[in-house]
Coordinates of C-alpha atoms in Angstrom, one line a residue:
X350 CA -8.4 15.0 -22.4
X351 CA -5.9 17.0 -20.1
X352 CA -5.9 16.8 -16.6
X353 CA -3.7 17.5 -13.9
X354 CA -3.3 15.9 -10.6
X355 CA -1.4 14.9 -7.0
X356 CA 0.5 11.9 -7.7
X357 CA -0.5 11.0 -4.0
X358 CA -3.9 11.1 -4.7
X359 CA -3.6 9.0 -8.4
X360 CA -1.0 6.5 -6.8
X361 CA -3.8 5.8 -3.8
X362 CA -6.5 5.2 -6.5
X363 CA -4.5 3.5 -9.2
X364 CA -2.8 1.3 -5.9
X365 CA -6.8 0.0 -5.4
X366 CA -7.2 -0.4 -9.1
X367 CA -4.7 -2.3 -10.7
X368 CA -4.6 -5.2 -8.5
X369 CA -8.0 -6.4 -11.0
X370 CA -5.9 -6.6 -13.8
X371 CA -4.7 -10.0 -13.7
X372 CA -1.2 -9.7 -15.2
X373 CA -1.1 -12.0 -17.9
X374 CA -4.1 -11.5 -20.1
X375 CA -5.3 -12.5 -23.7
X376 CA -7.4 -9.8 -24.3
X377 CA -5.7 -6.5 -24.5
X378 CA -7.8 -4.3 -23.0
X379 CA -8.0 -6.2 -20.0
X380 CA -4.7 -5.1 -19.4
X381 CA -5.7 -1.2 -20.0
X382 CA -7.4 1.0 -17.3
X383 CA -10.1 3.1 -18.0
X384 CA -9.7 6.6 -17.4
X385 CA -12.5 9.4 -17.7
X386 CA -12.1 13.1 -16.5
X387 CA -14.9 15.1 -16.4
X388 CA -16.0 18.3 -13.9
X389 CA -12.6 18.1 -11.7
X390 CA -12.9 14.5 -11.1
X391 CA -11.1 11.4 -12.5
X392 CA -12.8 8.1 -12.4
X393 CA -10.2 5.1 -12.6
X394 CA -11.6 1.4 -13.7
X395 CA -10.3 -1.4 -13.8
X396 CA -12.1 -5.1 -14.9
X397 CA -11.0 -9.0 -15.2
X398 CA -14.8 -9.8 -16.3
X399 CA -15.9 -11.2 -13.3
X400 CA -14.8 -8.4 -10.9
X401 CA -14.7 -4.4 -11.6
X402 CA -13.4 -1.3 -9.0
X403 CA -14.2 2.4 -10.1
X404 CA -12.6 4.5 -8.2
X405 CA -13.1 8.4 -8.3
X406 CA -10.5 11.3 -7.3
X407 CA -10.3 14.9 -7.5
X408 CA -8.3 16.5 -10.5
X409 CA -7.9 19.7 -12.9
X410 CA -9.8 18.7 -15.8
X411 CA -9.0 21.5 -18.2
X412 CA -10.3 19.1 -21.0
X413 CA -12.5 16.4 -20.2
X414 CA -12.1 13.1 -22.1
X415 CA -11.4 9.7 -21.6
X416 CA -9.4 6.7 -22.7
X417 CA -7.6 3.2 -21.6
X418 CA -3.7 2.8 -21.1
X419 CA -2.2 0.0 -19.6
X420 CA -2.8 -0.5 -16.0
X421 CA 0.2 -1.9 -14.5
X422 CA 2.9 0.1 -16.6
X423 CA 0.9 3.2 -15.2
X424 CA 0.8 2.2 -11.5
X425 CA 4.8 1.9 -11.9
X426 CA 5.3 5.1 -13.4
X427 CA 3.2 7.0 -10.9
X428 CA 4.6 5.4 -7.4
X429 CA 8.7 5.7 -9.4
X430 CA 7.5 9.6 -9.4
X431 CA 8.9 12.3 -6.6
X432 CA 7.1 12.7 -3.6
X433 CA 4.8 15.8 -3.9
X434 CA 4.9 16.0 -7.8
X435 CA 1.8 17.5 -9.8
X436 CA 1.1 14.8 -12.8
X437 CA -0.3 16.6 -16.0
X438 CA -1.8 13.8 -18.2
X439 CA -2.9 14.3 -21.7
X440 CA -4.3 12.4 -24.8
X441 CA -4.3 14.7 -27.9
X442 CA -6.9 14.1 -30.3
X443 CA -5.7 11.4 -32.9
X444 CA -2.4 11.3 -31.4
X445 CA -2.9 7.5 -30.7
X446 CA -0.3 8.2 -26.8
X447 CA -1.4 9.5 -23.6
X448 CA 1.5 11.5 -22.5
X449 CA 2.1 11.6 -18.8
X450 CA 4.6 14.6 -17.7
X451 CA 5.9 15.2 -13.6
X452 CA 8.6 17.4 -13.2
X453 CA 11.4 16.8 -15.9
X454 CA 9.9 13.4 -16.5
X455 CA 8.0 12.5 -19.2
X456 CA 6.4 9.1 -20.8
X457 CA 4.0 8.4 -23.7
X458 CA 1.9 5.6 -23.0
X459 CA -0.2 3.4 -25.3
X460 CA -4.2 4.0 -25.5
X461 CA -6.9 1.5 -27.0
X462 CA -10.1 2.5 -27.6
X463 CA -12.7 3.3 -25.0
X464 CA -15.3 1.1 -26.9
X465 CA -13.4 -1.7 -26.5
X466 CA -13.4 -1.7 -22.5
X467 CA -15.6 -4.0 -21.0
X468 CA -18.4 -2.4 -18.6
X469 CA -20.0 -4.8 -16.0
X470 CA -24.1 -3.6 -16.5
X471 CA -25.4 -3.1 -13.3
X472 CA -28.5 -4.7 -13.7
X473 CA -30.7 -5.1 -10.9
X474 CA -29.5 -5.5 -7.5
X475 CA -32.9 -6.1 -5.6
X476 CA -31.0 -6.1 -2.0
X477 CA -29.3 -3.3 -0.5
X478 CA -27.9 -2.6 3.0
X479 CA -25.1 -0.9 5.1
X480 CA -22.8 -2.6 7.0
X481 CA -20.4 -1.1 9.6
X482 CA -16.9 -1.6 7.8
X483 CA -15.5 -3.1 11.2
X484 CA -18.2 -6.0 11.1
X485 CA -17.4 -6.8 7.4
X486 CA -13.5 -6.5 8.4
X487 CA -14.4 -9.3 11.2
X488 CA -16.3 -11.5 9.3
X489 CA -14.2 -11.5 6.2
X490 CA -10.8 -11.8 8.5
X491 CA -11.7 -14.8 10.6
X492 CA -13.2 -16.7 7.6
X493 CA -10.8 -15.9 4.7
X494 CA -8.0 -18.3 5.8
X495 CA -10.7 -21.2 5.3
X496 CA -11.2 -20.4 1.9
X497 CA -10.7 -23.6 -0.7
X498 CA -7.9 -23.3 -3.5
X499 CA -9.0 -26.2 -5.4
X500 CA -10.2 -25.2 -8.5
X501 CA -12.3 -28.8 -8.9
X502 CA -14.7 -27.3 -6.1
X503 CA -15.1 -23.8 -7.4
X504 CA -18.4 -23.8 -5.3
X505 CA -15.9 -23.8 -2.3
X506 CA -13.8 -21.2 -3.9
X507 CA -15.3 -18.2 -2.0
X508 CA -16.9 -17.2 1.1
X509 CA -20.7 -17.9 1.5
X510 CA -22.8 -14.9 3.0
X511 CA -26.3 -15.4 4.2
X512 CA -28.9 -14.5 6.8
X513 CA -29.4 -17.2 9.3
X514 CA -31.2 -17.6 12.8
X515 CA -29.2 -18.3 16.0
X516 CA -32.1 -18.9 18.8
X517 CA -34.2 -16.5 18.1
X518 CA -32.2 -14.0 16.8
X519 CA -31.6 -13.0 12.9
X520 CA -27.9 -13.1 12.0
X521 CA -25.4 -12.5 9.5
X522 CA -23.2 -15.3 8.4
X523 CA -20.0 -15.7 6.6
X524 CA -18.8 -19.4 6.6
X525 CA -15.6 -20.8 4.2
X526 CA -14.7 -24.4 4.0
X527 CA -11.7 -26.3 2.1
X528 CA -13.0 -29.5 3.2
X529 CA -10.2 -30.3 6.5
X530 CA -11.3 -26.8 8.3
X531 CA -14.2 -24.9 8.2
X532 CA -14.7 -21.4 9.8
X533 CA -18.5 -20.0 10.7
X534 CA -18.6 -16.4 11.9
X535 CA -21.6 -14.3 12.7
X536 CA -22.6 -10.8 13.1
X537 CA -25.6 -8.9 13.7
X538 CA -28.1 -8.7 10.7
X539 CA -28.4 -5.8 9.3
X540 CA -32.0 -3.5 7.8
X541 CA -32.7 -4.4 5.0
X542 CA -30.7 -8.0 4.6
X543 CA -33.7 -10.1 6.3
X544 CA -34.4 -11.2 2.0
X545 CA -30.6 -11.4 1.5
X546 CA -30.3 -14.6 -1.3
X547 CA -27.0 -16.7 0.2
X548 CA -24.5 -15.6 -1.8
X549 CA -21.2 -17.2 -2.2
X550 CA -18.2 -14.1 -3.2
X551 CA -15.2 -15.2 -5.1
X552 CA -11.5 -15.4 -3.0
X553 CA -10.1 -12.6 -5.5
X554 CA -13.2 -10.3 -4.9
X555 CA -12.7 -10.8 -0.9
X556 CA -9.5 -10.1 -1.4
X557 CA -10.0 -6.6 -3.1
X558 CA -12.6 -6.1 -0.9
X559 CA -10.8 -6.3 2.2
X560 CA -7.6 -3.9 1.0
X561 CA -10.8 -1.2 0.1
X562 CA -12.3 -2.1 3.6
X563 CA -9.0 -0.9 5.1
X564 CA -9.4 2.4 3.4
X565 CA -12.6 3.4 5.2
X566 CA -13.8 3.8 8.6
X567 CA -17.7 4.3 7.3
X568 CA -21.0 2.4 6.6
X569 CA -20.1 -0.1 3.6
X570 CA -23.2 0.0 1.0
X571 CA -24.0 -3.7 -0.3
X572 CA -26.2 -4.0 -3.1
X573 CA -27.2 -7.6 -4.4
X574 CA -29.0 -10.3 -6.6
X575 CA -28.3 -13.9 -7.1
X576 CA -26.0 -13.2 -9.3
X577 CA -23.7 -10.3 -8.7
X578 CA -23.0 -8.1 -5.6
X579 CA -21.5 -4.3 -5.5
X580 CA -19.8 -2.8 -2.2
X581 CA -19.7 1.1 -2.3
X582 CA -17.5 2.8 -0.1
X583 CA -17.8 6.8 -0.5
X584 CA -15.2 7.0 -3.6
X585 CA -15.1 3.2 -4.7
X586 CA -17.3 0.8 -5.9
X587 CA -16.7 -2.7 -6.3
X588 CA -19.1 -5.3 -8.5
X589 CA -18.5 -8.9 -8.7
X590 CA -20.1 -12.0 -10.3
X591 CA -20.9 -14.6 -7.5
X592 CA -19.8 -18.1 -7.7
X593 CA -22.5 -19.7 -9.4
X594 CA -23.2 -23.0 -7.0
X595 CA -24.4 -24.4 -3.9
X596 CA -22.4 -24.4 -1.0
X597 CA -22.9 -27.7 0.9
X598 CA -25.0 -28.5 4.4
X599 CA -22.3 -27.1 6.8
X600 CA -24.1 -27.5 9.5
X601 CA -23.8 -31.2 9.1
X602 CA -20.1 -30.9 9.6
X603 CA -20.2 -29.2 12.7
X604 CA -20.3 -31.6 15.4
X605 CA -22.7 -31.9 17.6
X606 CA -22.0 -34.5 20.1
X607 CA -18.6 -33.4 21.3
X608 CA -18.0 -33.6 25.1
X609 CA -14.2 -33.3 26.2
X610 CA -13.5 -29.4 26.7
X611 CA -10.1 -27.8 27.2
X612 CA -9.1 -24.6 27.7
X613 CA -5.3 -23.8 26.8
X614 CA -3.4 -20.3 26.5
X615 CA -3.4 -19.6 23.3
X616 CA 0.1 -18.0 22.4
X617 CA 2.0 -20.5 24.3
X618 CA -0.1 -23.2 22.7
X619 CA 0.5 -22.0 19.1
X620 CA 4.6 -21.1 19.8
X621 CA 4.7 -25.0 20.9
X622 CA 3.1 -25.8 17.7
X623 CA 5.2 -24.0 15.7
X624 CA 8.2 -25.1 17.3
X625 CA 7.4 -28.7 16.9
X626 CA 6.6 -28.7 13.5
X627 CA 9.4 -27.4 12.3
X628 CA 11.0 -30.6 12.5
X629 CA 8.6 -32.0 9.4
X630 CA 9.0 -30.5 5.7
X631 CA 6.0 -32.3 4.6
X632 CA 3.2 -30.1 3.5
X633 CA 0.9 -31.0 5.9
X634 CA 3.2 -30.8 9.2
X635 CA 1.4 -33.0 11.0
X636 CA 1.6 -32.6 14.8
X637 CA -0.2 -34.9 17.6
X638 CA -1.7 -33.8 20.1
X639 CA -1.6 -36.2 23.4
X640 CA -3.9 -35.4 26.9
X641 CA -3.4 -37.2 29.8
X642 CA -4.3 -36.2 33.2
X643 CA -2.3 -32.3 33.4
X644 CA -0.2 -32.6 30.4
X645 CA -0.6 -31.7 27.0
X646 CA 2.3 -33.6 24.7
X647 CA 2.7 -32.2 21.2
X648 CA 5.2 -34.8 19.0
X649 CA 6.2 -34.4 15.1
X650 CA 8.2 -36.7 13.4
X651 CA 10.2 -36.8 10.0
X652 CA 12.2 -39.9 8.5
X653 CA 15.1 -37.4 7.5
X654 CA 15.1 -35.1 10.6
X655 CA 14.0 -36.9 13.7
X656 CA 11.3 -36.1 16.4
X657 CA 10.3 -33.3 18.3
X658 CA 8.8 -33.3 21.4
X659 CA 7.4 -30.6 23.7
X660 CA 5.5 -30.4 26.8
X661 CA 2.3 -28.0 28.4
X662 CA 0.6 -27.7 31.7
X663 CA -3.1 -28.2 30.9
X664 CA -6.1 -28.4 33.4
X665 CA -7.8 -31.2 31.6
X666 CA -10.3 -34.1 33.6
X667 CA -11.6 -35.9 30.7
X668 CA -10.2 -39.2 29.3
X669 CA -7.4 -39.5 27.5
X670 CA -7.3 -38.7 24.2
X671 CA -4.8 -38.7 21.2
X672 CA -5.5 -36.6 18.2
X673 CA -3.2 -35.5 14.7
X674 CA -3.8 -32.3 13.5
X675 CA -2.1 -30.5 10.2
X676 CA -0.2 -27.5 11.9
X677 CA -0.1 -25.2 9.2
X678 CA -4.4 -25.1 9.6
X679 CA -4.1 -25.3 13.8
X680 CA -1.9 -22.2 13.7
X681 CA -4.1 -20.2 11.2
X682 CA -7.4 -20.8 13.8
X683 CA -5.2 -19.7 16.6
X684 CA -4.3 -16.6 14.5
X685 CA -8.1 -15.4 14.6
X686 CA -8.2 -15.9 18.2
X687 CA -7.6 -12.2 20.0
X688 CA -8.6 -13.0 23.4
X689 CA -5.8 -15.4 25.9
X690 CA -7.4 -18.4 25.6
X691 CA -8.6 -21.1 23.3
X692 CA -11.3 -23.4 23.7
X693 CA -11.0 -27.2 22.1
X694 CA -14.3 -29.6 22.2
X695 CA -13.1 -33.1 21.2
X696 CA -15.0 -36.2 20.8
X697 CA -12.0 -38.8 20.0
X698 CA -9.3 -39.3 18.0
X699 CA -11.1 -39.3 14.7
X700 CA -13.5 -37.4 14.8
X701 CA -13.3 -33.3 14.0
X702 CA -12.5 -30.9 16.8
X703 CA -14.2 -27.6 17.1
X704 CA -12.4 -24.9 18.3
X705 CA -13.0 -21.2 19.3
X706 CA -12.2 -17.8 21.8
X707 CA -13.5 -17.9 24.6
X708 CA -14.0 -13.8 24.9
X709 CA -15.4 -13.9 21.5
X710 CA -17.9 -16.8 20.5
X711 CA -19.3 -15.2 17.3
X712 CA -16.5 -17.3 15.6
X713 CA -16.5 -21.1 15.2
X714 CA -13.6 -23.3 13.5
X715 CA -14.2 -26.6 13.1
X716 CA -10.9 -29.0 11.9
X717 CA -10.7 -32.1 10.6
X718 CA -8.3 -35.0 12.6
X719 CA -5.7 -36.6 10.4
X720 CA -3.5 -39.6 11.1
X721 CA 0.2 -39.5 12.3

């Protein structure tokens, strides 16, 4: 194999790549990268098993070939290079090193055998579709911060896609849940995604997902079974296994019978918050909310640090309520709010509050009271 390429265009792939490799691994050639040249291109991929990203770029294959060196050693060689360098990268036949040469640089990496790298088969993928990579930035965005880190719920673990009907009208919905918030966003369904299984996609893959999303301004291609899902995006492709569970009746969570409304402006709303909480080191920062009549109190507390205490001009004319929230997950709904205001439907002290955007009401958050 002998190739040689921009190290601008094999930093931007191996950038995309390497963040699969998880960096402590067991197996050894989960730690490798695959690479393959053949007819001026140079395919990069990289697995953990569960989740695998080929990317493809444009080189000078002199000698096509291919082999697997280790992934992370590799990114740090190629972004330490000069600016505007031309990498040559060769692997000699029974040499056992890939040598990687730039300028008056040169390093001799490690290669394991081709045979030994893990290919995810394709298998068949019974649903396909295209997506608009803005809608699948908007779902993914205003539902990843809702996504459950507890390992114990690994259904929860992931955000669940599936076709749904809102009045009449087929949507698209992405909904996470860590069991104290719960975000629900929709977008129009797409062709083809009317026998779309619900599918649950691992945090990791959403996470690669949306750096690859970032990268393209086209159609995404989503191609799916019950069991695995692959995004394609021009020169990427990205195949996961799906969480193997049920997500839970979320609709039952979502309150129904909530009548107290209040509007508030959202930035100065979530600046109070912040400020507030700063007092309390706990973990869950708890901050209560107070309504009465025009005012909105906000109030933390710690045993070491004291109070805090700060006032806002509301129009509310419901009754009074009194309400504890955890901070950190308040401020993280009000981050996915873009528009000015933010709209809160209570019932009562313990019972959950939903909350959304008034300019946008394809998103709703719903979050669970706690005690102060």
């Amino acid at each position: 194999m002998k190739l040689t390429i921009e190290r601008a265009a094999l930093l931007k792939s191996l950038t995309h790549v390497q963040s699969v490799v998880e960096r402590r691994n067991t197996i050894p050639i989960l730690s490798n990268i695959l690479l393959r040249a053949e007819e001026n291109t140079l395919s990069l991929t990289a697995t953990d098993m569960d989740l695998e990203v080929i990317e493809t770029t444009t080189a000078e294959v002199s000698e096509p070939g291919a082999t697997t060196t280790p992934a992370h050693t590799l990114y740090e060689i190629v972004r330490k290079l000069p600016e505007g360098s031309q990498v040559q990268i060769a692997l000699e036949p029974g040499a056992g090193r890939l040598t990687l040469s730039a300028g008056r640089s040169k390093f001799n990496l490690a290669v394991l055998p081709v045979d030994d790298f893990p290919v995810m088969s394709g298998g068949d993928l019974p649903v396909t579709f295209g997506l608009a990579a803005a809608e699948l930035r908007g779902l993914i965005d205003r539902a990843e911060f809702a996504i459950s880190t507890e390992e114990t719920r690994y259904y929860l673990n992931g955000i669940y896609f599936h076709a749904a009907d809102a009045e009449g009208t087929k949507i698209l919905r992405a909904v996470a849940t860590d069991g104290h918030r719960l975000a629900r966003v929709e977008a129009p369904l797409p062709d083809g995604a009317e026998n779309m299984p619900g599918v649950i996609v691992p945090r990791k893959t959403v996470g690669e997902l949306r750096k690859l999303i970032d990268e393209t301004g086209e159609a995404v291609d989503i191609a799916m079974s019950d069991t695995k899902i692959r995004f394609g995006f021009g020169k990427a492709v990205l195949t996961s296994k799906l969480i193997d569970g049920t997500f839970p009746d979320y609709e039952r969570v979502i309150p129904s019978g909530n009548d107290k409304s209040l509007d508030l402006e959202c930035k100065p709303f979530a600046d109070a918050v912040d400020r507030v909480s700063a007092i309390s080191i706990e973990k869950s920062r708890a901050v209560k909310v107070v309504m009465s009549g025009n005012t909105l109190t906000l109030t933390a507390s710690s045993p070491e640090h004291g109070t805090a205490t700060e006032e806002l001009e509301i129009n509310y004319d419901s009754d009074d309520i009194e309400i504890g929230f955890n901070s950190r997950y308040l401020l993280d709904i009000a981050k996915q709010v873009k528009g000015d205001t933010l709209n809160l439907l209570m019932s009562d002290g313990q019972s959950p509050t939903i909350l959304r955007d008034t300019d946008d009401l394809s998103a709703l958050y719903v979050l669970m009271p706690m005690r102060v």
